[in-house]
Structure formats: C-alpha cells, structure tokens
CSV table of C-alpha atoms in Angstrom, one decimal:
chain,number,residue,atom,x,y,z
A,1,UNK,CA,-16.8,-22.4,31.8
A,2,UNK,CA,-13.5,-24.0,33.9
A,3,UNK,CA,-10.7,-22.8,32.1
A,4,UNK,CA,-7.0,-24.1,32.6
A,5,UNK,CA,-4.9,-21.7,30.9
A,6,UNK,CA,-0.7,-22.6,30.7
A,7,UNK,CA,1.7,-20.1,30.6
A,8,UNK,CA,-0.7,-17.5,32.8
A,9,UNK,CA,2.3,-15.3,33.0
A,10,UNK,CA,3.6,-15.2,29.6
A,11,UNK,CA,3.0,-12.7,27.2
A,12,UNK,CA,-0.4,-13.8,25.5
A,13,UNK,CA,-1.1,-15.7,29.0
A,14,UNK,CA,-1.5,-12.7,31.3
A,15,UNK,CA,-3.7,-11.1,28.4
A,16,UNK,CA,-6.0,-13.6,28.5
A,17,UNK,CA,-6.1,-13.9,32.3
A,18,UNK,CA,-6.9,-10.7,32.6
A,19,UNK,CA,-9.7,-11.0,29.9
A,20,UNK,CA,-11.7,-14.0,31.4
A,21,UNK,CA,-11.2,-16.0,35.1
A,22,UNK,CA,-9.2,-18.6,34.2
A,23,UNK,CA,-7.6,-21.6,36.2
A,24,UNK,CA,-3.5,-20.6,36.3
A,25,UNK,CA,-1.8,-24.0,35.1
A,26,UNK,CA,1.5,-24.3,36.9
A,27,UNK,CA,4.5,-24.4,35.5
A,28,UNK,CA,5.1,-27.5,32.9
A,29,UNK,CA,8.9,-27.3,31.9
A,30,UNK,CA,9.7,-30.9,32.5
A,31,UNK,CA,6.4,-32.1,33.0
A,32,UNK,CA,5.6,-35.9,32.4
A,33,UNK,CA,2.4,-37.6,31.7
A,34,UNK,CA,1.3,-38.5,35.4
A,35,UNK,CA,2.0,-34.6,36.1
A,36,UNK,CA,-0.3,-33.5,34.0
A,37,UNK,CA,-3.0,-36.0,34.2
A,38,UNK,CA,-2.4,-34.5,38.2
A,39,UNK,CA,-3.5,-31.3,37.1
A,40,UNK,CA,-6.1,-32.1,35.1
A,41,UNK,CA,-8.2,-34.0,37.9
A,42,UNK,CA,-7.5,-31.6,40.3
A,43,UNK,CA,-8.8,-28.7,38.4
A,44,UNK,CA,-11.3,-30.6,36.4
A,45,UNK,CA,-11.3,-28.2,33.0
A,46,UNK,CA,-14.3,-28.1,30.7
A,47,UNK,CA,-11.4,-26.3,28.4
A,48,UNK,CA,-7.6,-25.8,28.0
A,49,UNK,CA,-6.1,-22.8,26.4
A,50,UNK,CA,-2.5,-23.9,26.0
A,51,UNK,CA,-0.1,-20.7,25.5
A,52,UNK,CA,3.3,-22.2,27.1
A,53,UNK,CA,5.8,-22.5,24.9
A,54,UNK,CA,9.8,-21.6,24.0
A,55,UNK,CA,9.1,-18.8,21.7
A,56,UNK,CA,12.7,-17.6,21.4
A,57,UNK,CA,13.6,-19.1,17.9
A,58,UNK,CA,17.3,-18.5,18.7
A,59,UNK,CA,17.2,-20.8,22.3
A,60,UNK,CA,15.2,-23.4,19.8
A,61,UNK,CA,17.9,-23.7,17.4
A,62,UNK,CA,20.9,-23.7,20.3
A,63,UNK,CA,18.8,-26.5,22.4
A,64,UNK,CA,16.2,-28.1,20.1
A,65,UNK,CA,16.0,-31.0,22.3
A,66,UNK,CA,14.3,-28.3,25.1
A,67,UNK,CA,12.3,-27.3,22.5
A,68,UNK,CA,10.4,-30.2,21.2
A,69,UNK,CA,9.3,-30.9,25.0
A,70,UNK,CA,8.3,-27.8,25.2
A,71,UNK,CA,6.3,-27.5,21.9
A,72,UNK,CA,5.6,-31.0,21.1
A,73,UNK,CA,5.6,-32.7,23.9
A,74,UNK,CA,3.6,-30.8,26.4
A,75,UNK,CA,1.4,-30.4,23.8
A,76,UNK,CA,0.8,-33.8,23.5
A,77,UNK,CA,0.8,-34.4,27.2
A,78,UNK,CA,-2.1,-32.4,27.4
A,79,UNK,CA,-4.0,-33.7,24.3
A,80,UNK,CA,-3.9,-37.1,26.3
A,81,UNK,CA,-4.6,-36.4,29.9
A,82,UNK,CA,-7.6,-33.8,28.7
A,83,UNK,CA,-10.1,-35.9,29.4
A,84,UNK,CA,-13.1,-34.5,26.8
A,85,UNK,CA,-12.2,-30.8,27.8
A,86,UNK,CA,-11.8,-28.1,24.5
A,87,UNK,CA,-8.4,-27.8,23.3
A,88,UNK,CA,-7.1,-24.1,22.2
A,89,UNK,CA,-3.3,-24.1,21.0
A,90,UNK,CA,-1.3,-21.6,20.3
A,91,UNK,CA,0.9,-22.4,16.8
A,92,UNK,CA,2.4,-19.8,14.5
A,93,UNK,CA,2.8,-17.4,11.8
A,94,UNK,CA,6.6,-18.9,11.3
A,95,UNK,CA,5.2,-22.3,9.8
A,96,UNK,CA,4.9,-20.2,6.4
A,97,UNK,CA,8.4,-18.9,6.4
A,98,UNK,CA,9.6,-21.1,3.5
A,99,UNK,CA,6.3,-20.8,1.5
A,100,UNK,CA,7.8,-19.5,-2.0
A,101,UNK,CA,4.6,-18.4,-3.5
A,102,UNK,CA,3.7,-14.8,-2.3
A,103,UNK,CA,0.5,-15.4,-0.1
A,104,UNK,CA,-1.6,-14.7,1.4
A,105,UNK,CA,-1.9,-18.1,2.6
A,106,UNK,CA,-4.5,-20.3,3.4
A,107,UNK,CA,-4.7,-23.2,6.2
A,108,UNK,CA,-5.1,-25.7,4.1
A,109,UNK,CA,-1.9,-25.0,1.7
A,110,UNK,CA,1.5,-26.8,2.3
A,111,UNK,CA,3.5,-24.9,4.8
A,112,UNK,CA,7.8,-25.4,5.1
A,113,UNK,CA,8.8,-24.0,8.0
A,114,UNK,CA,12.5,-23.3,8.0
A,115,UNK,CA,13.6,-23.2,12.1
A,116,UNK,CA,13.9,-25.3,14.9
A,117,UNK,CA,10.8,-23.5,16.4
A,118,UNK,CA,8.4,-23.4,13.3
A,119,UNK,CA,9.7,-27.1,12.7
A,120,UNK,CA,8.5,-28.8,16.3
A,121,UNK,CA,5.1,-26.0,16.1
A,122,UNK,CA,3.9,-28.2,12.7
A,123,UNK,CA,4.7,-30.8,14.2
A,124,UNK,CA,2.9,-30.5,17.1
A,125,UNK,CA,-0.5,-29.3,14.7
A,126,UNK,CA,-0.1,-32.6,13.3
A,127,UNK,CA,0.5,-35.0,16.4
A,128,UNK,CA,-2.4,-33.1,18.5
A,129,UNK,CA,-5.1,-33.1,15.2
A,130,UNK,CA,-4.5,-36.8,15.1
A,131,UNK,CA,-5.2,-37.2,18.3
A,132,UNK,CA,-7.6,-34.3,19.2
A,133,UNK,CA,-9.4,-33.7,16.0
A,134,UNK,CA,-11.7,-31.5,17.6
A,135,UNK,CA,-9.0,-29.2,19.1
A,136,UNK,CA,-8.3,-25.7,18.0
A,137,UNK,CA,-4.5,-24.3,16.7
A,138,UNK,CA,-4.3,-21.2,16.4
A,139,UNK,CA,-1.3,-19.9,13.5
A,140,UNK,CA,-0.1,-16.4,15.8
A,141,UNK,CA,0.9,-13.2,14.2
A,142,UNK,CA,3.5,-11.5,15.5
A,143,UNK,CA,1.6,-9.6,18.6
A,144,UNK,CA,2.3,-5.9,20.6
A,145,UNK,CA,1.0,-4.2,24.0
A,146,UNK,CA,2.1,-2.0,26.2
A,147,UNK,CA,4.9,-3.4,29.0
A,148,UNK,CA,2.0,-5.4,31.6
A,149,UNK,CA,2.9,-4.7,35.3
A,150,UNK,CA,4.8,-7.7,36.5
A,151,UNK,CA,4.9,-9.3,33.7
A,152,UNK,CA,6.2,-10.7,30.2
A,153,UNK,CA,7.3,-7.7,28.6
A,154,UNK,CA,9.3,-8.9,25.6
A,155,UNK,CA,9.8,-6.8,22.9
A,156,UNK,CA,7.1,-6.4,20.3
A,157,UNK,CA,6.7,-4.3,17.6
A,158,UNK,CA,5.3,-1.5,19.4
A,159,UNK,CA,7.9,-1.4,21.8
A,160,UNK,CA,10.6,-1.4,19.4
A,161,UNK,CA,8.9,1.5,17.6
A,162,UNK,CA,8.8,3.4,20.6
A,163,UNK,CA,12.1,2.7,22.0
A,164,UNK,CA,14.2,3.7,18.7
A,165,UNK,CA,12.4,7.4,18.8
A,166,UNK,CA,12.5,8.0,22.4
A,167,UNK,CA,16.3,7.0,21.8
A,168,UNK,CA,16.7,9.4,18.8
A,169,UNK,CA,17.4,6.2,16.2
A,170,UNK,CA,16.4,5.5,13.2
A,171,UNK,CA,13.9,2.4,12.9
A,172,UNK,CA,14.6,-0.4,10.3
A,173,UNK,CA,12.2,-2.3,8.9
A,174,UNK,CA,12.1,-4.2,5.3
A,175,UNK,CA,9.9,-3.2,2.0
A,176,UNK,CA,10.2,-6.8,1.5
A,177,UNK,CA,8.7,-8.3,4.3
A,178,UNK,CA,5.0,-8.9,4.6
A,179,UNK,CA,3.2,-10.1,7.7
A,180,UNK,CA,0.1,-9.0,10.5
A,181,UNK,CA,0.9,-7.7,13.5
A,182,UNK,CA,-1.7,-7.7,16.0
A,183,UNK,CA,-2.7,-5.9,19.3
A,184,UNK,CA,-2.1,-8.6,21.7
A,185,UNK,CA,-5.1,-7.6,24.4
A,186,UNK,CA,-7.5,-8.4,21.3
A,187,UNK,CA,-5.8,-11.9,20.0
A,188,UNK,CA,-6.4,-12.8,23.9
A,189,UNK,CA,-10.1,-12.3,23.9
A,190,UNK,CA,-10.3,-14.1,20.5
A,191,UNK,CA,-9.0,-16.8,21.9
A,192,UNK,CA,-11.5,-17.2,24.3
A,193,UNK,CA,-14.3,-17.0,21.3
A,194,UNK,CA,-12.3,-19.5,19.5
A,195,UNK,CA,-13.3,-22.1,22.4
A,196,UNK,CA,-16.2,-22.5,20.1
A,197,UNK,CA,-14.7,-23.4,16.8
A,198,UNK,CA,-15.0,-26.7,15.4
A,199,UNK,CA,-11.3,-28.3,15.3
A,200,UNK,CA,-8.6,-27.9,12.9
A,201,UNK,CA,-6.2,-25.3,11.8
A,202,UNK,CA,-6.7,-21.2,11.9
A,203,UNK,CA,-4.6,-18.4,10.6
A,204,UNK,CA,-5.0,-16.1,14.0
A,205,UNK,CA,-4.7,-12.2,13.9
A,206,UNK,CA,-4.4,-8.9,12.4
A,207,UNK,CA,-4.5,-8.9,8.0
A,208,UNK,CA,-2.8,-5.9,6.1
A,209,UNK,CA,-1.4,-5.4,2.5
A,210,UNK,CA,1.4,-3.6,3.9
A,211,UNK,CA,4.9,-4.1,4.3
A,212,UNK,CA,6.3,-4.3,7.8
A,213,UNK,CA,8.5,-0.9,6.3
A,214,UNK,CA,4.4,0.7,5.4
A,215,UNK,CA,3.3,-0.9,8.9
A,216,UNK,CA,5.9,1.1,10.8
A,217,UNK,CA,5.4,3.9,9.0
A,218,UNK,CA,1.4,3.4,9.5
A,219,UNK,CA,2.4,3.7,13.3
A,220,UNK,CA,4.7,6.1,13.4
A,221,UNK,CA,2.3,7.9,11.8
A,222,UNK,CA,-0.6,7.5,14.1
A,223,UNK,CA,1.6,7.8,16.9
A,224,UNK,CA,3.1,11.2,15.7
A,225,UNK,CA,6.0,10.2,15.8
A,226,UNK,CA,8.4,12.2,13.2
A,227,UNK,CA,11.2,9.8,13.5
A,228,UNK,CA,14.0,8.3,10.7
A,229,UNK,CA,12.7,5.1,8.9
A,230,UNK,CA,15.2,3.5,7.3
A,231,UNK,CA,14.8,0.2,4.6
A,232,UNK,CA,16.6,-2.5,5.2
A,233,UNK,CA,16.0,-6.3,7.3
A,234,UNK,CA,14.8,-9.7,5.3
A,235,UNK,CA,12.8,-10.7,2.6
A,236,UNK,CA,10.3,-12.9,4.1
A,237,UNK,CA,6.8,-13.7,3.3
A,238,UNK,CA,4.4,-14.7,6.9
A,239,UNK,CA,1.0,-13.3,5.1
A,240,UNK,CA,-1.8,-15.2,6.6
A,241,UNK,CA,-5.5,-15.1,5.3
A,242,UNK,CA,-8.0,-14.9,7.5
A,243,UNK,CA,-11.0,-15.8,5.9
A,244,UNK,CA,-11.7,-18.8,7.7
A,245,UNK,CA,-11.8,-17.4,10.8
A,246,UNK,CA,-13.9,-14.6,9.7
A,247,UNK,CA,-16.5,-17.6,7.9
A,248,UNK,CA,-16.7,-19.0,11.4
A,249,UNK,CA,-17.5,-15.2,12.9
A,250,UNK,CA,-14.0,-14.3,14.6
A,251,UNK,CA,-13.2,-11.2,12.6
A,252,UNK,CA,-10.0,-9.7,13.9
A,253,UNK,CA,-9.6,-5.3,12.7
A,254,UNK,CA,-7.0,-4.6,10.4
A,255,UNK,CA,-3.7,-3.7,11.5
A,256,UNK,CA,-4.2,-0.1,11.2
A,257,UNK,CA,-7.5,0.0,13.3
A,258,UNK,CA,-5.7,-2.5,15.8
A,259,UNK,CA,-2.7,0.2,16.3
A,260,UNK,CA,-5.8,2.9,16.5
A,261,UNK,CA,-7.1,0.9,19.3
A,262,UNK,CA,-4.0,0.3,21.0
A,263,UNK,CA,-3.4,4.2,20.9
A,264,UNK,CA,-6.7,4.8,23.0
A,265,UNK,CA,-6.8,2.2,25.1
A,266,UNK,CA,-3.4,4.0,26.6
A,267,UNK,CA,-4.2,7.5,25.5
A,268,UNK,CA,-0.6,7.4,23.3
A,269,UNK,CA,-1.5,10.2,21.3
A,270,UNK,CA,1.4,13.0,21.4
C-alpha cells in the first residue's frame, strides 16, 4: 500500500517510518489547498497517515491562530485534496480534560476540552468526519521511547523518569491524575493496522487503573531504579477506554507490559 505519512520526522512520525515504507510528506506549515492537492497527485496515496501537528499546548495558547492551521486546517486540506485514499489522524487524549465524571471514557460520550490545543483537535474530529466519514481519528495517549537518532526527542514520560534519577532528584507525579501512557514504537505500528478500521472516532493506546504517581512507581520499579517519588502535580482525569478498538481487533498491552517491552527492546535493565 502507497502511504503518505506527514510529519515523517516528528515524534510518532519517525516511528512509523521506521515501521512500514512510507512516502515522507514535506513540510505543510503554511500549506494552502493547491499545495496539497500538489502533493497528492504527485505521490498518488492509496492512504494518508496524518501525524503533523503543534503539539506544544503552551505555543497553542500563545499563538492559537498558528494552531488552528496547523490542527484544523491542514487537516482539512487533506480531507479535501485526498482523492478516495484512507484517512488516519492523529487526535488526542486532551479532548477529555474537562470531562467531570471519573472515566474511563468512551468515544461516543461528550468530551470538553479545556485548551487552545484540545479545542482546535475536536474540532478538527468534527470538520474531517463530516467530510471524510470513513476516515480514522485516533484520541493519543501520552507516548514514551527512547531518544531516536536524529530525531524528535521531546520529553516523554520515560525520559523524565530517567533524567530525574540519573540527576539524583526526586520525581513528581500526582495520586490524582489518571491517564495511559504508551510505548510509542507500538502506537506507530497500530497505526498502520488502524488503516483498516471503519471510520469514526478511537480512544488509541496503552489502559491502566493506575495513577500517573502508581505508573511511575510501576517504572521505577521495573527499571530498578531506587529513586525519591514524591506526590504532588494536578488533578486531572484523561482515562480512555479501549474497548472499541480492541472489538475491532487492535488490542494495545497494558501499561505495565508496554514499559516491560520498552525495557527489552533496549536492554534497560540495571
């Protein structure tokens, strides 16, 4: 299968490339229509995995006008110049921020996202699904990895976990925060398999009852690391059920095993 995949360098981008011979979509920041129907016919795509985006909640609130181009209108622009070719979007765990019931939560329960970012993300699900019905958006976790050679290395929750013991400080993380976290190099080969879902809406990644303050410790613990864990950080709900995707055969492991994983892949241990 042809597959144009945006944002081939980002942080779920470079994942996937490495996971499956994709077509590297160049840059879109500032793309218009005729641009993109450019690429389109030159590359001829039987599918689109769409990963671009301004993920950096803080740039979204200082220039939300950047934003909404970024992750509503490209969107969009792709949706229209797609010409019959599979849609996969990346969307977020952030749309349930404001949910005040405790979750888990399901796709088709009211979300109120709270920022700038979650804000033009549901917007986005809408304007594409009335568009696109058949296309695929995909609500993110949070993901981790391992820094990638030349590439986006942001921090993650692995990363912080690791640089706060190697730096002798205590970690922080809430008892009153509840969302996955998910081994990014797995999210990218599920979203290759979710090129065969029928359209709509998916929560996307790694389920645990824990508390982000249990999932560190969880880590720590598997990483042997005997480092301070303090409490402290928000109360903030982003629990996702997954049984959807798991009805449609896309079972992601649970957070532990995903950290297990993680752990051999880059022999971590000690």
């Amino acid at each position: 299968m042809r597959i144009l995949l945006t944002g081939p360098n980002g942080f779920v981008g470079a994942r996937i490339a490495l996971a499956a011979d994709c077509i590297p979509c160049p840059s879109l920041r500032g793309a218009r229509l005729e641009d993109v129907l450019r690429i389109v016919e030159e590359t001829r795509p039987e599918a689109i995995i769409h990963t671009a985006a301004i993920s950096d909640m803080g740039a979204c609130q200082r220039e939300p006008e950047e934003s909404r181009h970024a992750n509503v209108e490209i969107p969009l622009l792709l949706a229209r110049s797609a010409q019959g070719a599979k849609l996969v979007m990346f969307s977020t765990d952030q749309v349930y921020n404001g949910n005040g019931n405790p979750g888990p939560y399901r796709e088709d329960e009211p979300i109120s996202p709270v920022n700038v970012y979650a804000r033009h993300k549901a917007e986005m699900e809408k304007l594409v699904l009335e568009l696109r019905p058949d296309a695929v958006m995909l609500r993110a976790t949070w993901m981790y990895d391992m820094p990638l050679y030349r590439g986006d290395n942001r921090g993650n929750f692995l990363m912080n976990i690791i640089k706060a013991s190697l730096a002798g400080k205590p970690a922080a993380w809430s008892k009153q925060e509840f969302r996955g976290v998910t081994y990014v190099r797995e999210a990218a080969q599920k979203a290759l398999e979710a090129l065969q879902l029928p359209g709509g809406i998916y929560n996307f990644g790694s389920e645990t009852t824990l508390s982000m303050y249990g999932t560190a410790r969880s880590l720590m613990d598997q990483l042997g690391i005997r480092a301070e864990l303090e409490e402290a950080g928000p109360r903030r709900n982003l629990w996702m059920d997954g049984g959807k995707l798991r009805r449609h055969g896309l079972a992601f492991m649970k957070v532990e095993d995903g950290f297990a994983q993680c752990i051999r892949d880059y022999a971590l241990n000690g």
